[in-house]
Short mmCIF file of the C-alpha atoms (twelve columns), coordinates in Angstrom:
data_MODEL
# 
_entry.id   MODEL 
# 
loop_
_atom_site.group_PDB 
_atom_site.id 
_atom_site.type_symbol 
_atom_site.label_atom_id 
_atom_site.label_alt_id 
_atom_site.label_comp_id 
_atom_site.label_asym_id 
_atom_site.label_seq_id 
_atom_site.Cartn_x 
_atom_site.Cartn_y 
_atom_site.Cartn_z 
_atom_site.pdbx_PDB_model_num 
ATOM 1   C CA . UNK A 1   11.392  -22.346 -24.664 1 
ATOM 2   C CA . UNK A 2   14.990  -21.084 -24.746 1 
ATOM 3   C CA . UNK A 3   17.613  -23.109 -22.662 1 
ATOM 4   C CA . UNK A 4   21.237  -23.228 -22.027 1 
ATOM 5   C CA . UNK A 5   23.459  -25.082 -24.631 1 
ATOM 6   C CA . UNK A 6   23.798  -28.615 -23.374 1 
ATOM 7   C CA . UNK A 7   20.940  -29.045 -20.961 1 
ATOM 8   C CA . UNK A 8   17.695  -27.272 -19.219 1 
ATOM 9   C CA . UNK A 9   19.571  -25.768 -16.120 1 
ATOM 10  C CA . UNK A 10  17.714  -22.686 -16.694 1 
ATOM 11  C CA . UNK A 11  14.621  -23.898 -17.959 1 
ATOM 12  C CA . UNK A 12  13.145  -23.749 -14.467 1 
ATOM 13  C CA . UNK A 13  13.188  -19.832 -14.035 1 
ATOM 14  C CA . UNK A 14  12.666  -19.165 -17.839 1 
ATOM 15  C CA . UNK A 15  9.146   -18.481 -17.631 1 
ATOM 16  C CA . UNK A 16  8.937   -17.496 -21.553 1 
ATOM 17  C CA . UNK A 17  11.521  -16.612 -24.199 1 
ATOM 18  C CA . UNK A 18  10.547  -15.709 -27.718 1 
ATOM 19  C CA . UNK A 19  11.679  -13.602 -30.805 1 
ATOM 20  C CA . UNK A 20  9.442   -11.039 -32.103 1 
ATOM 21  C CA . UNK A 21  9.832   -9.747  -36.040 1 
ATOM 22  C CA . UNK A 22  7.462   -6.943  -37.314 1 
ATOM 23  C CA . UNK A 23  5.317   -6.955  -34.137 1 
ATOM 24  C CA . UNK A 24  4.641   -10.946 -34.226 1 
ATOM 25  C CA . UNK A 25  6.189   -13.837 -32.383 1 
ATOM 26  C CA . UNK A 26  8.245   -15.886 -34.303 1 
ATOM 27  C CA . UNK A 27  9.564   -19.148 -34.194 1 
ATOM 28  C CA . UNK A 28  13.495  -19.279 -33.419 1 
ATOM 29  C CA . UNK A 29  16.201  -21.547 -31.890 1 
ATOM 30  C CA . UNK A 30  15.563  -23.129 -28.747 1 
ATOM 31  C CA . UNK A 31  18.997  -22.418 -27.790 1 
ATOM 32  C CA . UNK A 32  19.203  -18.962 -25.866 1 
ATOM 33  C CA . UNK A 33  22.247  -17.865 -27.291 1 
ATOM 34  C CA . UNK A 34  21.657  -18.956 -30.835 1 
ATOM 35  C CA . UNK A 35  18.274  -17.020 -30.247 1 
ATOM 36  C CA . UNK A 36  20.089  -13.873 -29.296 1 
ATOM 37  C CA . UNK A 37  22.399  -13.922 -32.221 1 
ATOM 38  C CA . UNK A 38  19.516  -14.332 -34.454 1 
ATOM 39  C CA . UNK A 39  17.757  -11.355 -33.040 1 
ATOM 40  C CA . UNK A 40  21.011  -9.476  -33.306 1 
ATOM 41  C CA . UNK A 41  21.476  -10.169 -36.783 1 
ATOM 42  C CA . UNK A 42  17.928  -9.259  -37.916 1 
ATOM 43  C CA . UNK A 43  17.814  -5.527  -37.132 1 
ATOM 44  C CA . UNK A 44  13.863  -5.420  -37.159 1 
ATOM 45  C CA . UNK A 45  13.840  -8.161  -34.299 1 
ATOM 46  C CA . UNK A 46  14.310  -8.489  -30.615 1 
ATOM 47  C CA . UNK A 47  14.421  -11.405 -28.032 1 
ATOM 48  C CA . UNK A 48  12.092  -11.223 -24.970 1 
ATOM 49  C CA . UNK A 49  13.235  -13.556 -22.008 1 
ATOM 50  C CA . UNK A 50  11.065  -13.718 -18.848 1 
ATOM 51  C CA . UNK A 51  12.637  -15.021 -15.546 1 
ATOM 52  C CA . UNK A 52  11.106  -15.791 -12.248 1 
ATOM 53  C CA . UNK A 53  13.466  -15.554 -8.892  1 
ATOM 54  C CA . UNK A 54  16.604  -16.678 -10.635 1 
ATOM 55  C CA . UNK A 55  19.584  -17.620 -8.376  1 
ATOM 56  C CA . UNK A 56  23.010  -16.079 -9.263  1 
ATOM 57  C CA . UNK A 57  23.990  -19.405 -10.895 1 
ATOM 58  C CA . UNK A 58  20.954  -19.451 -13.188 1 
ATOM 59  C CA . UNK A 59  21.441  -15.830 -14.060 1 
ATOM 60  C CA . UNK A 60  24.862  -16.336 -15.104 1 
ATOM 61  C CA . UNK A 61  24.176  -17.192 -18.401 1 
ATOM 62  C CA . UNK A 62  21.883  -14.193 -19.135 1 
ATOM 63  C CA . UNK A 63  24.614  -11.956 -17.522 1 
ATOM 64  C CA . UNK A 64  27.248  -13.045 -19.886 1 
ATOM 65  C CA . UNK A 65  25.132  -13.482 -22.970 1 
ATOM 66  C CA . UNK A 66  23.304  -9.887  -22.796 1 
ATOM 67  C CA . UNK A 67  26.373  -8.234  -21.368 1 
ATOM 68  C CA . UNK A 68  24.400  -6.795  -18.248 1 
ATOM 69  C CA . UNK A 69  26.220  -4.355  -15.869 1 
ATOM 70  C CA . UNK A 70  27.207  -6.238  -12.434 1 
ATOM 71  C CA . UNK A 71  25.592  -3.448  -10.350 1 
ATOM 72  C CA . UNK A 72  22.234  -4.075  -12.075 1 
ATOM 73  C CA . UNK A 73  22.496  -7.663  -12.021 1 
ATOM 74  C CA . UNK A 74  23.120  -7.353  -8.360  1 
ATOM 75  C CA . UNK A 75  19.934  -5.305  -7.818  1 
ATOM 76  C CA . UNK A 76  17.889  -7.802  -9.912  1 
ATOM 77  C CA . UNK A 77  18.916  -10.691 -7.709  1 
ATOM 78  C CA . UNK A 78  18.931  -9.161  -4.458  1 
ATOM 79  C CA . UNK A 79  15.524  -7.402  -5.057  1 
ATOM 80  C CA . UNK A 80  14.138  -5.100  -2.128  1 
ATOM 81  C CA . UNK A 81  14.908  -2.088  -4.358  1 
ATOM 82  C CA . UNK A 82  12.770  0.904   -4.696  1 
ATOM 83  C CA . UNK A 83  11.528  1.947   -8.201  1 
ATOM 84  C CA . UNK A 84  14.194  3.526   -10.246 1 
ATOM 85  C CA . UNK A 85  15.710  3.783   -13.594 1 
ATOM 86  C CA . UNK A 86  19.476  3.266   -14.435 1 
ATOM 87  C CA . UNK A 87  21.186  3.990   -17.564 1 
ATOM 88  C CA . UNK A 88  24.192  2.031   -18.552 1 
ATOM 89  C CA . UNK A 89  26.353  1.944   -21.668 1 
ATOM 90  C CA . UNK A 90  24.694  -1.222  -23.377 1 
ATOM 91  C CA . UNK A 91  21.169  -1.394  -21.619 1 
ATOM 92  C CA . UNK A 92  18.715  0.537   -19.330 1 
ATOM 93  C CA . UNK A 93  17.526  -0.922  -16.137 1 
ATOM 94  C CA . UNK A 94  14.184  -0.288  -14.847 1 
ATOM 95  C CA . UNK A 95  12.919  -1.461  -11.218 1 
ATOM 96  C CA . UNK A 96  8.925   -1.498  -10.591 1 
ATOM 97  C CA . UNK A 97  7.107   -2.761  -7.518  1 
ATOM 98  C CA . UNK A 98  3.958   -4.213  -8.630  1 
ATOM 99  C CA . UNK A 99  0.957   -4.204  -6.214  1 
ATOM 100 C CA . UNK A 100 -1.966  -6.320  -5.930  1 
ATOM 101 C CA . UNK A 101 -5.032  -6.378  -3.698  1 
ATOM 102 C CA . UNK A 102 -5.859  -9.438  -1.765  1 
ATOM 103 C CA . UNK A 103 -9.590  -9.917  -1.303  1 
ATOM 104 C CA . UNK A 104 -9.214  -12.898 0.919   1 
ATOM 105 C CA . UNK A 105 -7.139  -10.972 3.697   1 
ATOM 106 C CA . UNK A 106 -8.028  -7.362  2.526   1 
ATOM 107 C CA . UNK A 107 -4.287  -6.482  2.150   1 
ATOM 108 C CA . UNK A 108 -2.020  -4.915  -0.415  1 
ATOM 109 C CA . UNK A 109 0.809   -7.348  -1.584  1 
ATOM 110 C CA . UNK A 110 3.700   -5.963  -3.467  1 
ATOM 111 C CA . UNK A 111 6.563   -7.723  -5.608  1 
ATOM 112 C CA . UNK A 112 9.438   -6.608  -7.540  1 
ATOM 113 C CA . UNK A 113 9.766   -6.449  -11.322 1 
ATOM 114 C CA . UNK A 114 13.137  -5.705  -12.981 1 
ATOM 115 C CA . UNK A 115 13.406  -4.639  -16.819 1 
ATOM 116 C CA . UNK A 116 16.602  -4.789  -18.649 1 
ATOM 117 C CA . UNK A 117 16.364  -3.050  -22.089 1 
ATOM 118 C CA . UNK A 118 19.099  -3.191  -24.850 1 
ATOM 119 C CA . UNK A 119 19.007  -2.781  -28.563 1 
ATOM 120 C CA . UNK A 120 17.797  -6.075  -29.392 1 
ATOM 121 C CA . UNK A 121 16.627  -7.662  -26.136 1 
ATOM 122 C CA . UNK A 122 14.342  -7.440  -23.326 1 
ATOM 123 C CA . UNK A 123 14.965  -9.378  -20.090 1 
ATOM 124 C CA . UNK A 124 12.379  -9.384  -17.323 1 
ATOM 125 C CA . UNK A 125 13.102  -10.701 -13.708 1 
ATOM 126 C CA . UNK A 126 10.197  -10.980 -11.296 1 
ATOM 127 C CA . UNK A 127 10.290  -11.471 -7.602  1 
ATOM 128 C CA . UNK A 128 7.113   -12.483 -5.514  1 
ATOM 129 C CA . UNK A 129 3.701   -13.768 -6.787  1 
ATOM 130 C CA . UNK A 130 2.088   -10.351 -7.680  1 
ATOM 131 C CA . UNK A 131 1.708   -9.165  -11.334 1 
ATOM 132 C CA . UNK A 132 2.571   -12.173 -13.454 1 
ATOM 133 C CA . UNK A 133 3.721   -11.012 -17.106 1 
ATOM 134 C CA . UNK A 134 2.007   -13.832 -18.964 1 
ATOM 135 C CA . UNK A 135 -0.927  -11.739 -19.341 1 
ATOM 136 C CA . UNK A 136 1.143   -8.720  -20.378 1 
ATOM 137 C CA . UNK A 137 2.698   -10.583 -23.026 1 
ATOM 138 C CA . UNK A 138 -0.443  -12.213 -24.618 1 
ATOM 139 C CA . UNK A 139 -2.090  -8.850  -24.730 1 
ATOM 140 C CA . UNK A 140 0.953   -7.457  -26.233 1 
ATOM 141 C CA . UNK A 141 1.206   -10.027 -28.879 1 
ATOM 142 C CA . UNK A 142 -2.382  -9.314  -29.846 1 
ATOM 143 C CA . UNK A 143 -1.394  -5.493  -30.603 1 
ATOM 144 C CA . UNK A 144 1.507   -5.778  -33.346 1 
ATOM 145 C CA . UNK A 145 0.931   -2.210  -33.964 1 
ATOM 146 C CA . UNK A 146 2.693   -1.433  -30.496 1 
ATOM 147 C CA . UNK A 147 4.856   -4.322  -30.661 1 
ATOM 148 C CA . UNK A 148 6.562   -3.190  -33.651 1 
ATOM 149 C CA . UNK A 149 8.147   -0.403  -31.591 1 
ATOM 150 C CA . UNK A 150 10.774  -3.010  -30.565 1 
ATOM 151 C CA . UNK A 151 11.864  -3.638  -27.051 1 
ATOM 152 C CA . UNK A 152 10.746  -0.278  -25.883 1 
ATOM 153 C CA . UNK A 153 7.103   -1.422  -26.312 1 
ATOM 154 C CA . UNK A 154 7.635   -4.088  -23.838 1 
ATOM 155 C CA . UNK A 155 8.943   -1.871  -21.046 1 
ATOM 156 C CA . UNK A 156 6.026   0.461   -21.899 1 
ATOM 157 C CA . UNK A 157 3.449   -2.640  -21.739 1 
ATOM 158 C CA . UNK A 158 4.782   -3.477  -18.550 1 
ATOM 159 C CA . UNK A 159 4.618   -0.254  -17.014 1 
ATOM 160 C CA . UNK A 160 1.237   0.443   -18.249 1 
ATOM 161 C CA . UNK A 161 0.197   -2.879  -16.604 1 
ATOM 162 C CA . UNK A 162 1.742   -1.968  -13.138 1 
ATOM 163 C CA . UNK A 163 0.344   1.289   -13.154 1 
ATOM 164 C CA . UNK A 164 -3.244  0.042   -14.293 1 
ATOM 165 C CA . UNK A 165 -3.050  -2.204  -11.402 1 
ATOM 166 C CA . UNK A 166 -2.144  0.907   -8.782  1 
ATOM 167 C CA . UNK A 167 -5.465  2.208   -9.915  1 
ATOM 168 C CA . UNK A 168 -7.465  -0.843  -9.075  1 
ATOM 169 C CA . UNK A 169 -5.616  -1.269  -5.705  1 
ATOM 170 C CA . UNK A 170 -6.385  2.426   -4.963  1 
ATOM 171 C CA . UNK A 171 -10.018 1.799   -5.588  1 
ATOM 172 C CA . UNK A 172 -10.215 -1.229  -3.567  1 
ATOM 173 C CA . UNK A 173 -8.396  0.718   -0.598  1 
ATOM 174 C CA . UNK A 174 -10.971 3.529   -1.247  1 
ATOM 175 C CA . UNK A 175 -13.874 0.961   -0.433  1 
ATOM 176 C CA . UNK A 176 -12.086 -0.356  2.523   1 
ATOM 177 C CA . UNK A 177 -11.257 3.289   3.876   1 
ATOM 178 C CA . UNK A 178 -15.182 4.212   3.609   1 
ATOM 179 C CA . UNK A 179 -16.001 1.151   5.619   1 
ATOM 180 C CA . UNK A 180 -13.388 2.286   8.155   1 
ATOM 181 C CA . UNK A 181 -14.801 5.690   8.305   1 
ATOM 182 C CA . UNK A 182 -18.340 4.383   8.780   1 
ATOM 183 C CA . UNK A 183 -16.965 2.246   11.719  1 
ATOM 184 C CA . UNK A 184 -15.439 5.145   13.198  1 
ATOM 185 C CA . UNK A 185 -18.254 7.730   12.738  1 
ATOM 186 C CA . UNK A 186 -21.046 5.109   13.557  1 
ATOM 187 C CA . UNK A 187 -23.394 6.139   16.742  1 
ATOM 188 C CA . UNK A 188 -21.713 4.650   19.465  1 
ATOM 189 C CA . UNK A 189 -19.089 3.314   17.168  1 
ATOM 190 C CA . UNK A 190 -15.096 3.918   17.751  1 
ATOM 191 C CA . UNK A 191 -15.269 2.343   20.973  1 
ATOM 192 C CA . UNK A 192 -13.504 -1.099  19.899  1 
ATOM 193 C CA . UNK A 193 -10.043 -1.628  21.377  1 
ATOM 194 C CA . UNK A 194 -8.877  -2.951  17.765  1 
ATOM 195 C CA . UNK A 195 -9.972  0.347   15.981  1 
ATOM 196 C CA . UNK A 196 -7.017  2.304   16.423  1 
ATOM 197 C CA . UNK A 197 -4.782  -0.935  15.522  1 
ATOM 198 C CA . UNK A 198 -7.030  -1.284  12.386  1 
ATOM 199 C CA . UNK A 199 -6.355  2.435   11.598  1 
ATOM 200 C CA . UNK A 200 -2.649  2.119   11.857  1 
ATOM 201 C CA . UNK A 201 -2.486  -1.085  9.936   1 
ATOM 202 C CA . UNK A 202 -4.482  0.390   7.284   1 
ATOM 203 C CA . UNK A 203 -2.019  3.431   7.273   1 
ATOM 204 C CA . UNK A 204 0.847   0.863   6.928   1 
ATOM 205 C CA . UNK A 205 -0.628  -0.598  3.967   1 
ATOM 206 C CA . UNK A 206 -0.848  2.912   2.388   1 
ATOM 207 C CA . UNK A 207 2.513   3.704   3.021   1 
ATOM 208 C CA . UNK A 208 3.647   0.648   1.571   1 
ATOM 209 C CA . UNK A 209 1.609   1.265   -1.664  1 
ATOM 210 C CA . UNK A 210 2.983   4.924   -1.675  1 
ATOM 211 C CA . UNK A 211 6.451   3.448   -1.619  1 
ATOM 212 C CA . UNK A 212 5.640   1.747   -4.848  1 
ATOM 213 C CA . UNK A 213 3.870   4.418   -6.628  1 
ATOM 214 C CA . UNK A 214 5.765   7.603   -5.547  1 
ATOM 215 C CA . UNK A 215 9.323   6.832   -6.555  1 
ATOM 216 C CA . UNK A 216 8.222   5.711   -10.096 1 
ATOM 217 C CA . UNK A 217 7.144   9.074   -11.306 1 
ATOM 218 C CA . UNK A 218 10.721  10.162  -12.001 1 
ATOM 219 C CA . UNK A 219 11.668  7.036   -14.263 1 
ATOM 220 C CA . UNK A 220 8.152   7.481   -16.224 1 
ATOM 221 C CA . UNK A 221 8.990   11.120  -16.806 1 
ATOM 222 C CA . UNK A 222 12.441  10.324  -18.075 1 
ATOM 223 C CA . UNK A 223 11.240  7.547   -20.404 1 
ATOM 224 C CA . UNK A 224 8.787   10.132  -21.838 1 
ATOM 225 C CA . UNK A 225 11.328  12.673  -22.524 1 
ATOM 226 C CA . UNK A 226 14.279  12.910  -24.910 1 
ATOM 227 C CA . UNK A 227 17.855  11.956  -23.986 1 
ATOM 228 C CA . UNK A 228 17.656  8.272   -23.387 1 
ATOM 229 C CA . UNK A 229 19.282  5.516   -25.043 1 
ATOM 230 C CA . UNK A 230 17.174  2.843   -26.842 1 
ATOM 231 C CA . UNK A 231 14.021  4.876   -26.346 1 
ATOM 232 C CA . UNK A 232 12.977  6.438   -29.683 1 
ATOM 233 C CA . UNK A 233 10.593  9.606   -29.955 1 
ATOM 234 C CA . UNK A 234 7.836   7.488   -31.349 1 
ATOM 235 C CA . UNK A 235 7.165   5.757   -27.934 1 
ATOM 236 C CA . UNK A 236 7.239   8.996   -25.747 1 
ATOM 237 C CA . UNK A 237 3.336   9.415   -26.228 1 
ATOM 238 C CA . UNK A 238 2.984   5.878   -24.719 1 
ATOM 239 C CA . UNK A 239 5.075   6.648   -21.554 1 
ATOM 240 C CA . UNK A 240 3.451   9.900   -21.413 1 
ATOM 241 C CA . UNK A 241 0.038   7.991   -21.157 1 
ATOM 242 C CA . UNK A 242 1.617   5.917   -18.168 1 
ATOM 243 C CA . UNK A 243 2.693   8.899   -16.467 1 
ATOM 244 C CA . UNK A 244 -0.886  10.504  -16.450 1 
ATOM 245 C CA . UNK A 245 -2.295  7.225   -15.020 1 
ATOM 246 C CA . UNK A 246 0.644   7.122   -12.539 1 
ATOM 247 C CA . UNK A 247 -0.241  10.829  -11.329 1 
ATOM 248 C CA . UNK A 248 -3.735  9.869   -10.862 1 
ATOM 249 C CA . UNK A 249 -2.591  6.874   -8.685  1 
ATOM 250 C CA . UNK A 250 -0.413  9.108   -6.594  1 
ATOM 251 C CA . UNK A 251 -3.177  11.618  -6.184  1 
ATOM 252 C CA . UNK A 252 -5.386  8.789   -4.882  1 
ATOM 253 C CA . UNK A 253 -2.711  7.459   -2.546  1 
ATOM 254 C CA . UNK A 254 -2.073  11.032  -1.075  1 
ATOM 255 C CA . UNK A 255 -5.909  11.333  -0.739  1 
ATOM 256 C CA . UNK A 256 -6.058  8.101   1.234   1 
ATOM 257 C CA . UNK A 257 -3.079  9.061   3.435   1 
ATOM 258 C CA . UNK A 258 -4.631  12.664  4.454   1 
ATOM 259 C CA . UNK A 259 -8.017  10.642  4.995   1 
ATOM 260 C CA . UNK A 260 -6.583  8.183   7.221   1 
ATOM 261 C CA . UNK A 261 -4.714  10.833  9.144   1 
ATOM 262 C CA . UNK A 262 -8.252  12.701  9.724   1 
ATOM 263 C CA . UNK A 263 -10.040 9.523   10.584  1 
ATOM 264 C CA . UNK A 264 -7.249  8.779   13.177  1 
ATOM 265 C CA . UNK A 265 -7.404  12.442  14.461  1 
ATOM 266 C CA . UNK A 266 -11.131 12.293  14.654  1 
ATOM 267 C CA . UNK A 267 -11.020 8.840   16.397  1 
ATOM 268 C CA . UNK A 268 -8.581  10.058  18.984  1 
ATOM 269 C CA . UNK A 269 -10.755 13.182  19.585  1 
ATOM 270 C CA . UNK A 270 -13.691 10.990  19.948  1 
ATOM 271 C CA . UNK A 271 -11.890 8.810   22.709  1 
ATOM 272 C CA . UNK A 272 -10.734 12.136  24.408  1 
ATOM 273 C CA . UNK A 273 -14.547 13.441  24.459  1 
ATOM 274 C CA . UNK A 274 -15.814 9.878   25.727  1 
ATOM 275 C CA . UNK A 275 -13.194 10.093  28.685  1 
ATOM 276 C CA . UNK A 276 -13.940 13.763  29.561  1 
ATOM 277 C CA . UNK A 277 -17.816 12.466  29.784  1 
ATOM 278 C CA . UNK A 278 -16.849 9.575   31.921  1 
ATOM 279 C CA . UNK A 279 -14.729 11.708  33.986  1 
ATOM 280 C CA . UNK A 280 -17.685 14.259  34.379  1 
ATOM 281 C CA . UNK A 281 -20.228 11.247  35.181  1 
ATOM 282 C CA . UNK A 282 -17.593 10.010  37.871  1 
ATOM 283 C CA . UNK A 283 -17.294 13.589  39.365  1 
ATOM 284 C CA . UNK A 284 -21.078 13.951  39.427  1 
ATOM 285 C CA . UNK A 285 -21.572 10.621  41.474  1 
ATOM 286 C CA . UNK A 286 -18.881 11.612  43.703  1 
ATOM 287 C CA . UNK A 287 -20.325 14.784  44.527  1 
ATOM 288 C CA . UNK A 288 -23.438 13.247  45.354  1 
ATOM 289 C CA . UNK A 289 -21.744 10.837  47.511  1 
ATOM 290 C CA . UNK A 290 -20.155 13.601  49.431  1 
ATOM 291 C CA . UNK A 291 -23.275 15.079  50.794  1 
ATOM 292 C CA . UNK A 292 -24.413 12.352  52.918  1 
ATOM 293 C CA . UNK A 293 -20.777 11.456  53.998  1 
ATOM 294 C CA . UNK A 294 -20.443 15.207  54.971  1 
ATOM 295 C CA . UNK A 295 -23.473 15.143  57.038  1 
ATOM 296 C CA . UNK A 296 -23.017 11.719  58.468  1 
ATOM 297 C CA . UNK A 297 -19.601 12.584  59.425  1 
ATOM 298 C CA . UNK A 298 -20.677 15.937  61.518  1 
ATOM 299 C CA . UNK A 299 -23.195 13.775  63.508  1 
ATOM 300 C CA . UNK A 300 -20.254 11.494  64.324  1 
ATOM 301 C CA . UNK A 301 -18.071 13.783  65.861  1 
ATOM 302 C CA . UNK A 302 -19.893 13.050  69.274  1 
ATOM 303 C CA . UNK A 303 -20.529 16.667  70.439  1 
ATOM 304 C CA . UNK A 304 -23.280 17.265  73.010  1 
ATOM 305 C CA . UNK A 305 -24.931 19.915  71.725  1 
ATOM 306 C CA . UNK A 306 -25.948 18.961  68.043  1 
ATOM 307 C CA . UNK A 307 -29.141 20.116  66.008  1 
ATOM 308 C CA . UNK A 308 -32.068 17.832  66.782  1 
ATOM 309 C CA . UNK A 309 -29.911 15.462  68.749  1 
ATOM 310 C CA . UNK A 310 -32.591 14.574  71.167  1 
ATOM 311 C CA . UNK A 311 -35.550 15.180  68.982  1 
ATOM 312 C CA . UNK A 312 -37.518 11.831  68.010  1 
ATOM 313 C CA . UNK A 313 -37.769 13.464  64.440  1 
ATOM 314 C CA . UNK A 314 -34.023 14.040  64.359  1 
ATOM 315 C CA . UNK A 315 -33.145 11.112  62.666  1 
ATOM 316 C CA . UNK A 316 -35.761 11.175  59.890  1 
ATOM 317 C CA . UNK A 317 -35.146 14.926  59.510  1 
ATOM 318 C CA . UNK A 318 -31.414 14.295  58.746  1 
ATOM 319 C CA . UNK A 319 -32.349 11.519  56.040  1 
ATOM 320 C CA . UNK A 320 -35.084 13.719  54.463  1 
ATOM 321 C CA . UNK A 321 -32.328 16.530  54.443  1 
ATOM 322 C CA . UNK A 322 -29.647 14.338  52.750  1 
ATOM 323 C CA . UNK A 323 -32.309 12.930  50.224  1 
ATOM 324 C CA . UNK A 324 -33.509 16.420  49.327  1 
ATOM 325 C CA . UNK A 325 -29.715 17.454  48.857  1 
ATOM 326 C CA . UNK A 326 -28.848 14.571  46.727  1 
ATOM 327 C CA . UNK A 327 -32.016 14.868  44.674  1 
ATOM 328 C CA . UNK A 328 -31.144 18.648  44.246  1 
ATOM 329 C CA . UNK A 329 -27.664 18.038  43.182  1 
ATOM 330 C CA . UNK A 330 -28.815 15.403  40.758  1 
ATOM 331 C CA . UNK A 331 -31.213 17.662  38.877  1 
ATOM 332 C CA . UNK A 332 -28.703 20.227  38.889  1 
ATOM 333 C CA . UNK A 333 -26.054 18.173  37.443  1 
ATOM 334 C CA . UNK A 334 -28.513 16.395  35.227  1 
ATOM 335 C CA . UNK A 335 -29.244 20.018  33.430  1 
ATOM 336 C CA . UNK A 336 -25.594 20.777  32.981  1 
ATOM 337 C CA . UNK A 337 -25.241 17.471  31.046  1 
ATOM 338 C CA . UNK A 338 -23.019 15.714  33.486  1 
ATOM 339 C CA . UNK A 339 -25.218 12.807  34.164  1 
# 
């Protein structure tokens, strides 16, 4: 483990630090400055330092030793950046937003990952709990033929791991979307008061996921083409492979977003149809209630000359007329689908 001269002030945030020669991890000085000097003296070696949520004071040594640009350092410390690639005189600065799917809460969580790449070093800065780089480092150390490409191989491995996680998250979201779709279109479904809230919550997750995957397309395209320092032509095919996977992820995200919009529109249409049905039923019952109300209102006007006013069968006859009218109106409305 690399540390600052004269103490272990940076040991807490330095997750791992190692020198790599000819594609293999090598033993090096325990001091960070000495390890960097050794890597620079050996033309075929490079130093990889992994940090987790450093403070400005803890990052001071890294900044001074590696000559990192102040603007990139500010972005790395503040986090909350969108995926991007910045080119500076002595380094490249790549920002990624790893995403993981939380099975317990059925939600997507994102973190931030910054990569500084120079001629003989790689510095990774991770914010949040998503996408730890320990597994990436372990897997890359088992592929010396890839690691021989130098610091750029580390950037490729990180980007490849992040994009592969995107595909897994998109697959999990697709399963959740199918369950939500089944709830909306189930017989008698779509009546829950929380269903619209679930759809909007899901749409916010997809939007957050889209903010991680979409902007990364341009940095990956630049890394897979000529013109960037510290990125040789021999690694362009690796980044093109990452770009292909990222395109698939973006297409899946676009599909999820479109399906969500369609499901939301269908659900709102269902609500409108149900409201129309309810209004028709209310109107039908109101129409049937209006018949006895009208007849009773006529006989309550207290005129002397009214039909069957003095007949002993008048009262039953009026009731029979009311019942027949209501029954006829009921059958008519039933045939029309209003009841």
